[in-house]
PDB file of C-alpha atoms and ligand atoms in Angstrom:
ATOM      1  CA  UNK A   1       0.029  -0.729  -0.070  1.00  0.00           C
ATOM      2  CA  UNK A   2       1.559   2.951  -0.898  1.00  0.00           C
ATOM      3  CA  UNK A   3       0.485   6.058   1.780  1.00  0.00           C
ATOM      4  CA  UNK A   4      -1.421   8.313  -0.931  1.00  0.00           C
ATOM      5  CA  UNK A   5      -4.116   5.348  -0.646  1.00  0.00           C
ATOM      6  CA  UNK A   6      -4.210   6.335   3.153  1.00  0.00           C
ATOM      7  CA  UNK A   7      -5.135  10.323   2.028  1.00  0.00           C
ATOM      8  CA  UNK A   8      -7.425   8.188   0.088  1.00  0.00           C
ATOM      9  CA  UNK A   9      -9.067   6.858   2.650  1.00  0.00           C
ATOM     10  CA  UNK A  10      -9.939  10.138   4.208  1.00  0.00           C
ATOM     11  CA  UNK A  11     -11.269  11.391   1.397  1.00  0.00           C
ATOM     12  CA  UNK A  12     -13.412   8.769   1.398  1.00  0.00           C
ATOM     13  CA  UNK A  13     -14.337   8.430   5.180  1.00  0.00           C
ATOM     14  CA  UNK A  14     -12.476   5.138   5.472  1.00  0.00           C
ATOM     15  CA  UNK A  15     -11.186   4.769   8.886  1.00  0.00           C
ATOM     16  CA  UNK A  16      -7.780   3.164   9.377  1.00  0.00           C
ATOM     17  CA  UNK A  17      -5.465   1.142  10.620  1.00  0.00           C
ATOM     18  CA  UNK A  18      -2.338   1.252  12.068  1.00  0.00           C
ATOM     19  CA  UNK A  19      -1.332  -1.179  14.994  1.00  0.00           C
ATOM     20  CA  UNK A  20       2.943  -1.375  15.488  1.00  0.00           C
ATOM     21  CA  UNK A  21       5.246  -4.991  15.026  1.00  0.00           C
ATOM     22  CA  UNK A  22       8.514  -5.748  16.181  1.00  0.00           C
ATOM     23  CA  UNK A  23       9.347  -9.288  14.597  1.00  0.00           C
ATOM     24  CA  UNK A  24       8.120 -12.086  12.593  1.00  0.00           C
ATOM     25  CA  UNK A  25       5.133 -13.914  14.412  1.00  0.00           C
ATOM     26  CA  UNK A  26       3.439 -10.184  15.444  1.00  0.00           C
ATOM     27  CA  UNK A  27       3.224  -8.486  11.697  1.00  0.00           C
ATOM     28  CA  UNK A  28       2.253 -11.802  10.219  1.00  0.00           C
ATOM     29  CA  UNK A  29      -1.010 -10.960  12.786  1.00  0.00           C
ATOM     30  CA  UNK A  30      -1.147  -7.926  12.148  1.00  0.00           C
ATOM     31  CA  UNK A  31      -1.595  -8.382   8.711  1.00  0.00           C
ATOM     32  CA  UNK A  32      -3.818 -11.734   9.058  1.00  0.00           C
ATOM     33  CA  UNK A  33      -5.975  -8.983  10.656  1.00  0.00           C
ATOM     34  CA  UNK A  34      -5.437  -7.363   7.625  1.00  0.00           C
ATOM     35  CA  UNK A  35      -4.032  -3.833   9.279  1.00  0.00           C
ATOM     36  CA  UNK A  36      -3.461  -1.267   6.330  1.00  0.00           C
ATOM     37  CA  UNK A  37      -0.402  -0.233   8.760  1.00  0.00           C
ATOM     38  CA  UNK A  38       1.829  -1.955  10.381  1.00  0.00           C
ATOM     39  CA  UNK A  39       3.706   0.952  12.652  1.00  0.00           C
ATOM     40  CA  UNK A  40       8.168  -0.599  13.394  1.00  0.00           C
ATOM     41  CA  UNK A  41       7.591   1.880  17.110  1.00  0.00           C
ATOM     42  CA  UNK A  42      10.609   2.505  19.342  1.00  0.00           C
ATOM     43  CA  UNK A  43       8.440   1.965  21.373  1.00  0.00           C
ATOM     44  CA  UNK A  44      10.077  -1.657  21.181  1.00  0.00           C
ATOM     45  CA  UNK A  45      12.745   0.000  23.036  1.00  0.00           C
ATOM     46  CA  UNK A  46       9.989  -0.125  26.037  1.00  0.00           C
ATOM     47  CA  UNK A  47       7.656  -3.242  25.427  1.00  0.00           C
ATOM     48  CA  UNK A  48      10.823  -5.794  24.540  1.00  0.00           C
ATOM     49  CA  UNK A  49      14.213  -4.375  24.592  1.00  0.00           C
ATOM     50  CA  UNK A  50      12.853  -3.606  28.866  1.00  0.00           C
ATOM     51  CA  UNK A  51      14.564   0.060  28.207  1.00  0.00           C
ATOM     52  CA  UNK A  52      12.610   2.612  30.762  1.00  0.00           C
ATOM     53  CA  UNK A  53      12.259   5.471  27.527  1.00  0.00           C
ATOM     54  CA  UNK A  54      11.957   5.499  23.571  1.00  0.00           C
ATOM     55  CA  UNK A  55      15.531   6.750  24.164  1.00  0.00           C
ATOM     56  CA  UNK A  56      18.575   4.359  23.575  1.00  0.00           C
ATOM     57  CA  UNK A  57      16.618   2.315  21.548  1.00  0.00           C
ATOM     58  CA  UNK A  58      19.843   2.181  17.892  1.00  0.00           C
ATOM     59  CA  UNK A  59      18.693   3.091  14.685  1.00  0.00           C
ATOM     60  CA  UNK A  60      20.867  -0.712  14.522  1.00  0.00           C
ATOM     61  CA  UNK A  61      18.398  -2.330  16.239  1.00  0.00           C
ATOM     62  CA  UNK A  62      14.916  -1.037  14.596  1.00  0.00           C
ATOM     63  CA  UNK A  63      16.746  -1.997  11.528  1.00  0.00           C
ATOM     64  CA  UNK A  64      17.345  -5.682  12.366  1.00  0.00           C
ATOM     65  CA  UNK A  65      13.547  -5.829  13.939  1.00  0.00           C
ATOM     66  CA  UNK A  66      11.791  -4.381  11.092  1.00  0.00           C
ATOM     67  CA  UNK A  67      13.472  -6.896   8.688  1.00  0.00           C
ATOM     68  CA  UNK A  68      12.213  -9.350  11.233  1.00  0.00           C
ATOM     69  CA  UNK A  69       8.753  -7.389  10.428  1.00  0.00           C
ATOM     70  CA  UNK A  70       9.046  -7.909   6.233  1.00  0.00           C
ATOM     71  CA  UNK A  71      10.447 -11.309   7.167  1.00  0.00           C
ATOM     72  CA  UNK A  72       6.298 -12.309   8.708  1.00  0.00           C
ATOM     73  CA  UNK A  73       3.772 -11.410   6.025  1.00  0.00           C
ATOM     74  CA  UNK A  74       2.334 -13.687   4.052  1.00  0.00           C
ATOM     75  CA  UNK A  75       0.822 -11.275   1.038  1.00  0.00           C
ATOM     76  CA  UNK A  76       2.556 -10.795  -1.722  1.00  0.00           C
ATOM     77  CA  UNK A  77       4.727  -7.340  -1.422  1.00  0.00           C
ATOM     78  CA  UNK A  78       0.858  -5.662  -3.757  1.00  0.00           C
ATOM     79  CA  UNK A  79      -0.869  -6.377  -1.560  1.00  0.00           C
ATOM     80  CA  UNK A  80       1.003  -6.098   1.769  1.00  0.00           C
ATOM     81  CA  UNK A  81      -0.255  -3.402   5.257  1.00  0.00           C
ATOM     82  CA  UNK A  82       2.153  -0.903   4.145  1.00  0.00           C
ATOM     83  CA  UNK A  83       5.440   0.042   6.653  1.00  0.00           C
ATOM     84  CA  UNK A  84       6.693   2.935   8.039  1.00  0.00           C
ATOM     85  CA  UNK A  85       9.353   2.858  10.257  1.00  0.00           C
ATOM     86  CA  UNK A  86      10.124   5.179  13.305  1.00  0.00           C
ATOM     87  CA  UNK A  87      13.417   7.368  13.623  1.00  0.00           C
ATOM     88  CA  UNK A  88      14.825   6.906  16.773  1.00  0.00           C
ATOM     89  CA  UNK A  89      16.266  10.016  19.243  1.00  0.00           C
ATOM     90  CA  UNK A  90      18.989  11.759  17.571  1.00  0.00           C
ATOM     91  CA  UNK A  91      19.024  10.234  13.988  1.00  0.00           C
ATOM     92  CA  UNK A  92      17.515  13.393  12.535  1.00  0.00           C
ATOM     93  CA  UNK A  93      18.627  15.532  14.979  1.00  0.00           C
ATOM     94  CA  UNK A  94      22.019  16.169  14.231  1.00  0.00           C
ATOM     95  CA  UNK A  95      21.975  17.500  10.531  1.00  0.00           C
ATOM     96  CA  UNK A  96      19.734  16.396   7.364  1.00  0.00           C
ATOM     97  CA  UNK A  97      22.608  14.260   5.211  1.00  0.00           C
ATOM     98  CA  UNK A  98      22.572  12.260   8.739  1.00  0.00           C
ATOM     99  CA  UNK A  99      18.855  12.350   8.889  1.00  0.00           C
ATOM    100  CA  UNK A 100      18.856  11.222   4.947  1.00  0.00           C
ATOM    101  CA  UNK A 101      21.214   8.298   6.043  1.00  0.00           C
ATOM    102  CA  UNK A 102      19.244   7.515   8.746  1.00  0.00           C
ATOM    103  CA  UNK A 103      15.084   7.117   7.192  1.00  0.00           C
ATOM    104  CA  UNK A 104      17.793   6.078   3.423  1.00  0.00           C
ATOM    105  CA  UNK A 105      19.112   2.921   5.549  1.00  0.00           C
ATOM    106  CA  UNK A 106      15.563   1.980   6.374  1.00  0.00           C
ATOM    107  CA  UNK A 107      13.713   2.307   3.361  1.00  0.00           C
ATOM    108  CA  UNK A 108      17.371   0.870   1.091  1.00  0.00           C
ATOM    109  CA  UNK A 109      17.851  -2.675   3.966  1.00  0.00           C
ATOM    110  CA  UNK A 110      13.953  -4.340   5.387  1.00  0.00           C
ATOM    111  CA  UNK A 111      10.449  -3.332   4.090  1.00  0.00           C
ATOM    112  CA  UNK A 112       9.612  -0.003   5.739  1.00  0.00           C
ATOM    113  CA  UNK A 113       8.659   2.262   2.353  1.00  0.00           C
ATOM    114  CA  UNK A 114       7.732   5.331   5.120  1.00  0.00           C
ATOM    115  CA  UNK A 115       9.704   6.578   8.381  1.00  0.00           C
ATOM    116  CA  UNK A 116       8.108   8.479  11.025  1.00  0.00           C
ATOM    117  CA  UNK A 117       9.444  11.389  12.965  1.00  0.00           C
ATOM    118  CA  UNK A 118       8.584  13.519  16.311  1.00  0.00           C
ATOM    119  CA  UNK A 119       7.855  16.738  16.533  1.00  0.00           C
ATOM    120  CA  UNK A 120       6.982  19.769  14.594  1.00  0.00           C
ATOM    121  CA  UNK A 121      10.653  22.579  16.054  1.00  0.00           C
ATOM    122  CA  UNK A 122      11.835  24.588  12.765  1.00  0.00           C
ATOM    123  CA  UNK A 123      14.602  21.217  12.583  1.00  0.00           C
ATOM    124  CA  UNK A 124      12.588  18.921  11.613  1.00  0.00           C
ATOM    125  CA  UNK A 125      10.604  21.068   9.596  1.00  0.00           C
ATOM    126  CA  UNK A 126      13.088  21.611   7.418  1.00  0.00           C
ATOM    127  CA  UNK A 127      14.210  17.939   7.718  1.00  0.00           C
ATOM    128  CA  UNK A 128      11.004  16.656   6.663  1.00  0.00           C
ATOM    129  CA  UNK A 129      10.711  18.386   3.852  1.00  0.00           C
ATOM    130  CA  UNK A 130      14.666  17.044   2.512  1.00  0.00           C
ATOM    131  CA  UNK A 131      13.535  14.252   3.267  1.00  0.00           C
ATOM    132  CA  UNK A 132      10.309  13.724   1.054  1.00  0.00           C
ATOM    133  CA  UNK A 133      12.025  16.010  -1.206  1.00  0.00           C
ATOM    134  CA  UNK A 134      14.808  12.505  -1.357  1.00  0.00           C
ATOM    135  CA  UNK A 135      11.305  10.412  -1.903  1.00  0.00           C
ATOM    136  CA  UNK A 136      11.019   9.252   1.765  1.00  0.00           C
ATOM    137  CA  UNK A 137       7.453   9.157   2.750  1.00  0.00           C
ATOM    138  CA  UNK A 138       7.247  11.009   6.284  1.00  0.00           C
ATOM    139  CA  UNK A 139       4.730  10.726   8.659  1.00  0.00           C
ATOM    140  CA  UNK A 140       4.392  12.882  11.551  1.00  0.00           C
ATOM    141  CA  UNK A 141       3.893  12.806  15.568  1.00  0.00           C
ATOM    142  CA  UNK A 142       2.412  14.559  17.979  1.00  0.00           C
ATOM    143  CA  UNK A 143       1.440  15.142  21.591  1.00  0.00           C
ATOM    144  CA  UNK A 144       2.751  12.770  23.459  1.00  0.00           C
ATOM    145  CA  UNK A 145       6.295  12.371  21.671  1.00  0.00           C
ATOM    146  CA  UNK A 146       8.016  10.195  23.976  1.00  0.00           C
ATOM    147  CA  UNK A 147      10.961  10.912  22.577  1.00  0.00           C
ATOM    148  CA  UNK A 148      11.105  14.598  24.329  1.00  0.00           C
ATOM    149  CA  UNK A 149       9.343  12.548  27.725  1.00  0.00           C
ATOM    150  CA  UNK A 150      12.622  14.955  29.912  1.00  0.00           C
ATOM    151  CA  UNK A 151      10.543  17.920  28.990  1.00  0.00           C
ATOM    152  CA  UNK A 152       6.865  16.811  28.467  1.00  0.00           C
ATOM    153  CA  UNK A 153       6.445  12.998  30.933  1.00  0.00           C
ATOM    154  CA  UNK A 154       4.588  10.996  30.445  1.00  0.00           C
ATOM    155  CA  UNK A 155       1.389  13.013  31.475  1.00  0.00           C
ATOM    156  CA  UNK A 156      -1.577  14.342  28.957  1.00  0.00           C
ATOM    157  CA  UNK A 157      -1.380  16.824  26.458  1.00  0.00           C
ATOM    158  CA  UNK A 158      -2.359  20.000  25.566  1.00  0.00           C
ATOM    159  CA  UNK A 159      -4.935  20.579  29.104  1.00  0.00           C
ATOM    160  CA  UNK A 160      -4.628  24.600  27.497  1.00  0.00           C
ATOM    161  CA  UNK A 161      -5.759  26.774  24.884  1.00  0.00           C
ATOM    162  CA  UNK A 162      -2.703  27.956  23.863  1.00  0.00           C
ATOM    163  CA  UNK A 163      -0.692  24.857  24.207  1.00  0.00           C
ATOM    164  CA  UNK A 164      -3.825  23.322  21.873  1.00  0.00           C
ATOM    165  CA  UNK A 165      -3.348  26.098  19.175  1.00  0.00           C
ATOM    166  CA  UNK A 166       0.701  25.422  19.301  1.00  0.00           C
ATOM    167  CA  UNK A 167      -0.209  21.801  18.661  1.00  0.00           C
ATOM    168  CA  UNK A 168      -2.806  23.098  15.346  1.00  0.00           C
ATOM    169  CA  UNK A 169       0.168  25.345  14.127  1.00  0.00           C
ATOM    170  CA  UNK A 170       2.642  22.540  14.311  1.00  0.00           C
ATOM    171  CA  UNK A 171      -0.141  20.464  12.806  1.00  0.00           C
ATOM    172  CA  UNK A 172      -0.656  22.352  10.170  1.00  0.00           C
ATOM    173  CA  UNK A 173       3.259  22.600   9.410  1.00  0.00           C
ATOM    174  CA  UNK A 174       3.778  18.912   9.249  1.00  0.00           C
ATOM    175  CA  UNK A 175       1.038  18.834   6.404  1.00  0.00           C
ATOM    176  CA  UNK A 176       2.313  21.895   4.647  1.00  0.00           C
ATOM    177  CA  UNK A 177       6.292  20.320   4.952  1.00  0.00           C
ATOM    178  CA  UNK A 178       5.355  17.057   3.158  1.00  0.00           C
ATOM    179  CA  UNK A 179       3.514  14.422   5.609  1.00  0.00           C
ATOM    180  CA  UNK A 180       1.505  12.524   4.804  1.00  0.00           C
ATOM    181  CA  UNK A 181      -0.528  11.515   7.468  1.00  0.00           C
ATOM    182  CA  UNK A 182      -0.392  13.001  11.647  1.00  0.00           C
ATOM    183  CA  UNK A 183      -0.635  10.984  14.891  1.00  0.00           C
ATOM    184  CA  UNK A 184      -1.555  12.939  17.198  1.00  0.00           C
ATOM    185  CA  UNK A 185      -1.166  11.224  20.848  1.00  0.00           C
ATOM    186  CA  UNK A 186      -2.232  11.483  24.390  1.00  0.00           C
ATOM    187  CA  UNK A 187      -4.520  15.169  23.864  1.00  0.00           C
ATOM    188  CA  UNK A 188      -7.937  16.126  24.751  1.00  0.00           C
ATOM    189  CA  UNK A 189      -9.898  14.404  22.027  1.00  0.00           C
ATOM    190  CA  UNK A 190     -11.669  18.001  21.042  1.00  0.00           C
ATOM    191  CA  UNK A 191      -7.773  19.165  20.233  1.00  0.00           C
ATOM    192  CA  UNK A 192      -8.440  15.584  17.526  1.00  0.00           C
ATOM    193  CA  UNK A 193     -11.910  16.643  16.661  1.00  0.00           C
ATOM    194  CA  UNK A 194      -9.922  20.694  15.054  1.00  0.00           C
ATOM    195  CA  UNK A 195      -7.258  19.205  13.489  1.00  0.00           C
ATOM    196  CA  UNK A 196      -9.467  16.737  11.626  1.00  0.00           C
ATOM    197  CA  UNK A 197     -11.399  19.305   9.624  1.00  0.00           C
ATOM    198  CA  UNK A 198      -8.878  21.016   9.293  1.00  0.00           C
ATOM    199  CA  UNK A 199      -6.306  19.021   7.944  1.00  0.00           C
ATOM    200  CA  UNK A 200      -6.058  17.031   4.218  1.00  0.00           C
ATOM    201  CA  UNK A 201      -3.638  13.872   5.094  1.00  0.00           C
ATOM    202  CA  UNK A 202      -5.079  11.801   7.653  1.00  0.00           C
ATOM    203  CA  UNK A 203      -5.194  12.387  11.863  1.00  0.00           C
ATOM    204  CA  UNK A 204      -4.225   9.359  13.796  1.00  0.00           C
ATOM    205  CA  UNK A 205      -4.991   9.012  17.088  1.00  0.00           C
ATOM    206  CA  UNK A 206      -4.522   7.318  19.986  1.00  0.00           C
ATOM    207  CA  UNK A 207      -5.687   8.211  23.587  1.00  0.00           C
ATOM    208  CA  UNK A 208      -7.264  11.351  20.910  1.00  0.00           C
ATOM    209  CA  UNK A 209     -11.052  10.370  20.728  1.00  0.00           C
ATOM    210  CA  UNK A 210     -12.359   8.391  18.129  1.00  0.00           C
ATOM    211  CA  UNK A 211     -13.530  11.669  16.209  1.00  0.00           C
ATOM    212  CA  UNK A 212     -10.294  11.186  13.852  1.00  0.00           C
ATOM    213  CA  UNK A 213      -9.187  10.063  10.479  1.00  0.00           C
ATOM    214  CA  UNK A 214      -7.760   6.328  11.479  1.00  0.00           C
ATOM    215  CA  UNK A 215      -6.108   4.699  15.467  1.00  0.00           C
ATOM    216  CA  UNK A 216      -2.517   4.273  15.975  1.00  0.00           C
ATOM    217  CA  UNK A 217      -2.443   1.087  18.679  1.00  0.00           C
ATOM    218  CA  UNK A 218       0.640  -1.017  20.429  1.00  0.00           C
ATOM    219  CA  UNK A 219      -0.321  -4.562  19.217  1.00  0.00           C
ATOM    220  CA  UNK A 220       1.234  -4.984  23.588  1.00  0.00           C
ATOM    221  CA  UNK A 221      -1.126  -2.791  24.556  1.00  0.00           C
ATOM    222  CA  UNK A 222      -4.121  -3.765  22.868  1.00  0.00           C
ATOM    223  CA  UNK A 223      -3.606  -7.648  23.480  1.00  0.00           C
ATOM    224  CA  UNK A 224      -3.162  -6.953  27.707  1.00  0.00           C
ATOM    225  CA  UNK A 225       0.884  -7.918  27.216  1.00  0.00           C
ATOM    226  CA  UNK A 226       2.532  -5.370  28.904  1.00  0.00           C
ATOM    227  CA  UNK A 227       3.038  -4.928  32.294  1.00  0.00           C
ATOM    228  CA  UNK A 228       2.222  -1.053  31.910  1.00  0.00           C
ATOM    229  CA  UNK A 229      -1.073  -0.460  30.084  1.00  0.00           C
ATOM    230  CA  UNK A 230      -1.799   2.463  29.066  1.00  0.00           C
ATOM    231  CA  UNK A 231      -4.687   4.865  30.727  1.00  0.00           C
ATOM    232  CA  UNK A 232      -5.913   5.065  27.266  1.00  0.00           C
ATOM    233  CA  UNK A 233      -5.494   2.395  25.525  1.00  0.00           C
ATOM    234  CA  UNK A 234      -7.478  -0.382  27.355  1.00  0.00           C
ATOM    235  CA  UNK A 235      -6.779  -3.543  26.547  1.00  0.00           C
ATOM    236  CA  UNK A 236      -8.722  -5.709  24.549  1.00  0.00           C
ATOM    237  CA  UNK A 237      -7.977  -9.082  26.252  1.00  0.00           C
ATOM    238  CA  UNK A 238      -5.540 -10.537  29.132  1.00  0.00           C
ATOM    239  CA  UNK A 239      -2.908 -11.536  27.190  1.00  0.00           C
ATOM    240  CA  UNK A 240      -0.471 -12.114  29.717  1.00  0.00           C
ATOM    241  CA  UNK A 241      -2.465 -13.614  31.796  1.00  0.00           C
ATOM    242  CA  UNK A 242      -4.094 -16.339  29.588  1.00  0.00           C
ATOM    243  CA  UNK A 243       0.298 -16.535  28.439  1.00  0.00           C
ATOM    244  CA  UNK A 244       1.091 -17.266  32.099  1.00  0.00           C
ATOM    245  CA  UNK A 245      -1.443 -19.812  33.010  1.00  0.00           C
ATOM    246  CA  UNK A 246      -0.591 -21.340  29.289  1.00  0.00           C
ATOM    247  CA  UNK A 247       2.484 -21.767  30.583  1.00  0.00           C
ATOM    248  CA  UNK A 248       2.289 -22.571  34.073  1.00  0.00           C
ATOM    249  CA  UNK A 249      -0.442 -26.031  32.957  1.00  0.00           C
ATOM    250  CA  UNK A 250       2.543 -26.504  30.430  1.00  0.00           C
ATOM    251  CA  UNK A 251       5.609 -26.603  34.113  1.00  0.00           C
ATOM    252  CA  UNK A 252       2.774 -28.092  36.273  1.00  0.00           C
ATOM    253  CA  UNK A 253       2.754 -31.388  34.601  1.00  0.00           C
ATOM    254  CA  UNK A 254       5.953 -31.954  33.488  1.00  0.00           C
ATOM    255  CA  UNK A 255       6.970 -31.972  36.536  1.00  0.00           C
ATOM    256  CA  UNK A 256       3.421 -34.005  37.537  1.00  0.00           C
ATOM    257  CA  UNK A 257       5.079 -37.171  35.386  1.00  0.00           C
ATOM    258  CA  UNK A 258       7.417 -39.559  37.447  1.00  0.00           C
ATOM    259  CA  UNK A 259      10.312 -40.761  36.083  1.00  0.00           C
ATOM    260  CA  UNK A 260      13.253 -43.278  36.044  1.00  0.00           C
ATOM    261  CA  UNK A 261      15.171 -41.499  39.277  1.00  0.00           C
ATOM    262  CA  UNK A 262      18.836 -42.007  37.961  1.00  0.00           C
ATOM    263  CA  UNK A 263      22.124 -42.763  39.530  1.00  0.00           C
TER     264      UNK A 263
HETATM  265  O1  KIV B 301       6.817   4.408  19.150  1.00  0.00           O
HETATM  266  C1  KIV B 301       4.780   4.192  19.472  1.00  0.00           C
HETATM  267  O2  KIV B 301       4.837   2.890  19.430  1.00  0.00           O
HETATM  268  C2  KIV B 301       4.561   4.919  18.751  1.00  0.00           C
HETATM  269  C3  KIV B 301       3.310   4.398  19.271  1.00  0.00           C
HETATM  270  C4  KIV B 301       2.568   5.124  20.631  1.00  0.00           C
HETATM  271  C5  KIV B 301       2.346   5.772  17.542  1.00  0.00           C
HETATM  272  O3  KIV B 301       4.983   5.413  17.981  1.00  0.00           O
END
């Protein structure tokens, strides 16, 4: 799927679904479930690699996981979900050339055909424009941007009018800079509503209410696998509990089986 398809979905009112994956088991399930977009999110730093924030994950680790995601798809390439890979912290903050090299390496060496990056400061806008000119589609990310955790925390953002207006302006700047879609995380639903009707590109929400063009979720959260569940992303099943119970049953059965003692 091409990014332009998502803009067509917005125009026709077809809701867009985005799920994260970091390995081939998950990407095969997400593809089978029919998601439009697979996001190789840098949340892998926390959910899979056990870090306290998303900051430590490296470009090499993102590439390693994006490659695994690609190996999980069963459909022919032309029919696979669009794969978007997060650019990790500092891979796009130290100059446009470095950002192009980082994004380019993900597109050259994995199934990713677009990148996502956070924020809309003037340097970031310049990077986005350069990536788009290079032929690299870019998804934006505003609101709670986890790479800025040391400034924003993990709190809901844009609680007051001033900060809502700032995010509103930034979203329009991301669109003007060439983003094909924008993720809006953990903000009041009214802001998402206002933005959705103003933007030509799709607004993909998480913890931003239902009035978005689509929704993105961390797959491990939806399946209830994470130990820490974000308050704005409830689970559909208690996956962790189900898995532990099944494994415990197997362990108990093995331990009950009498074996001939060896000397
Ligand atoms: O890294 C990630 O999983 C994300 C989503 C929460 C949007 O950026």
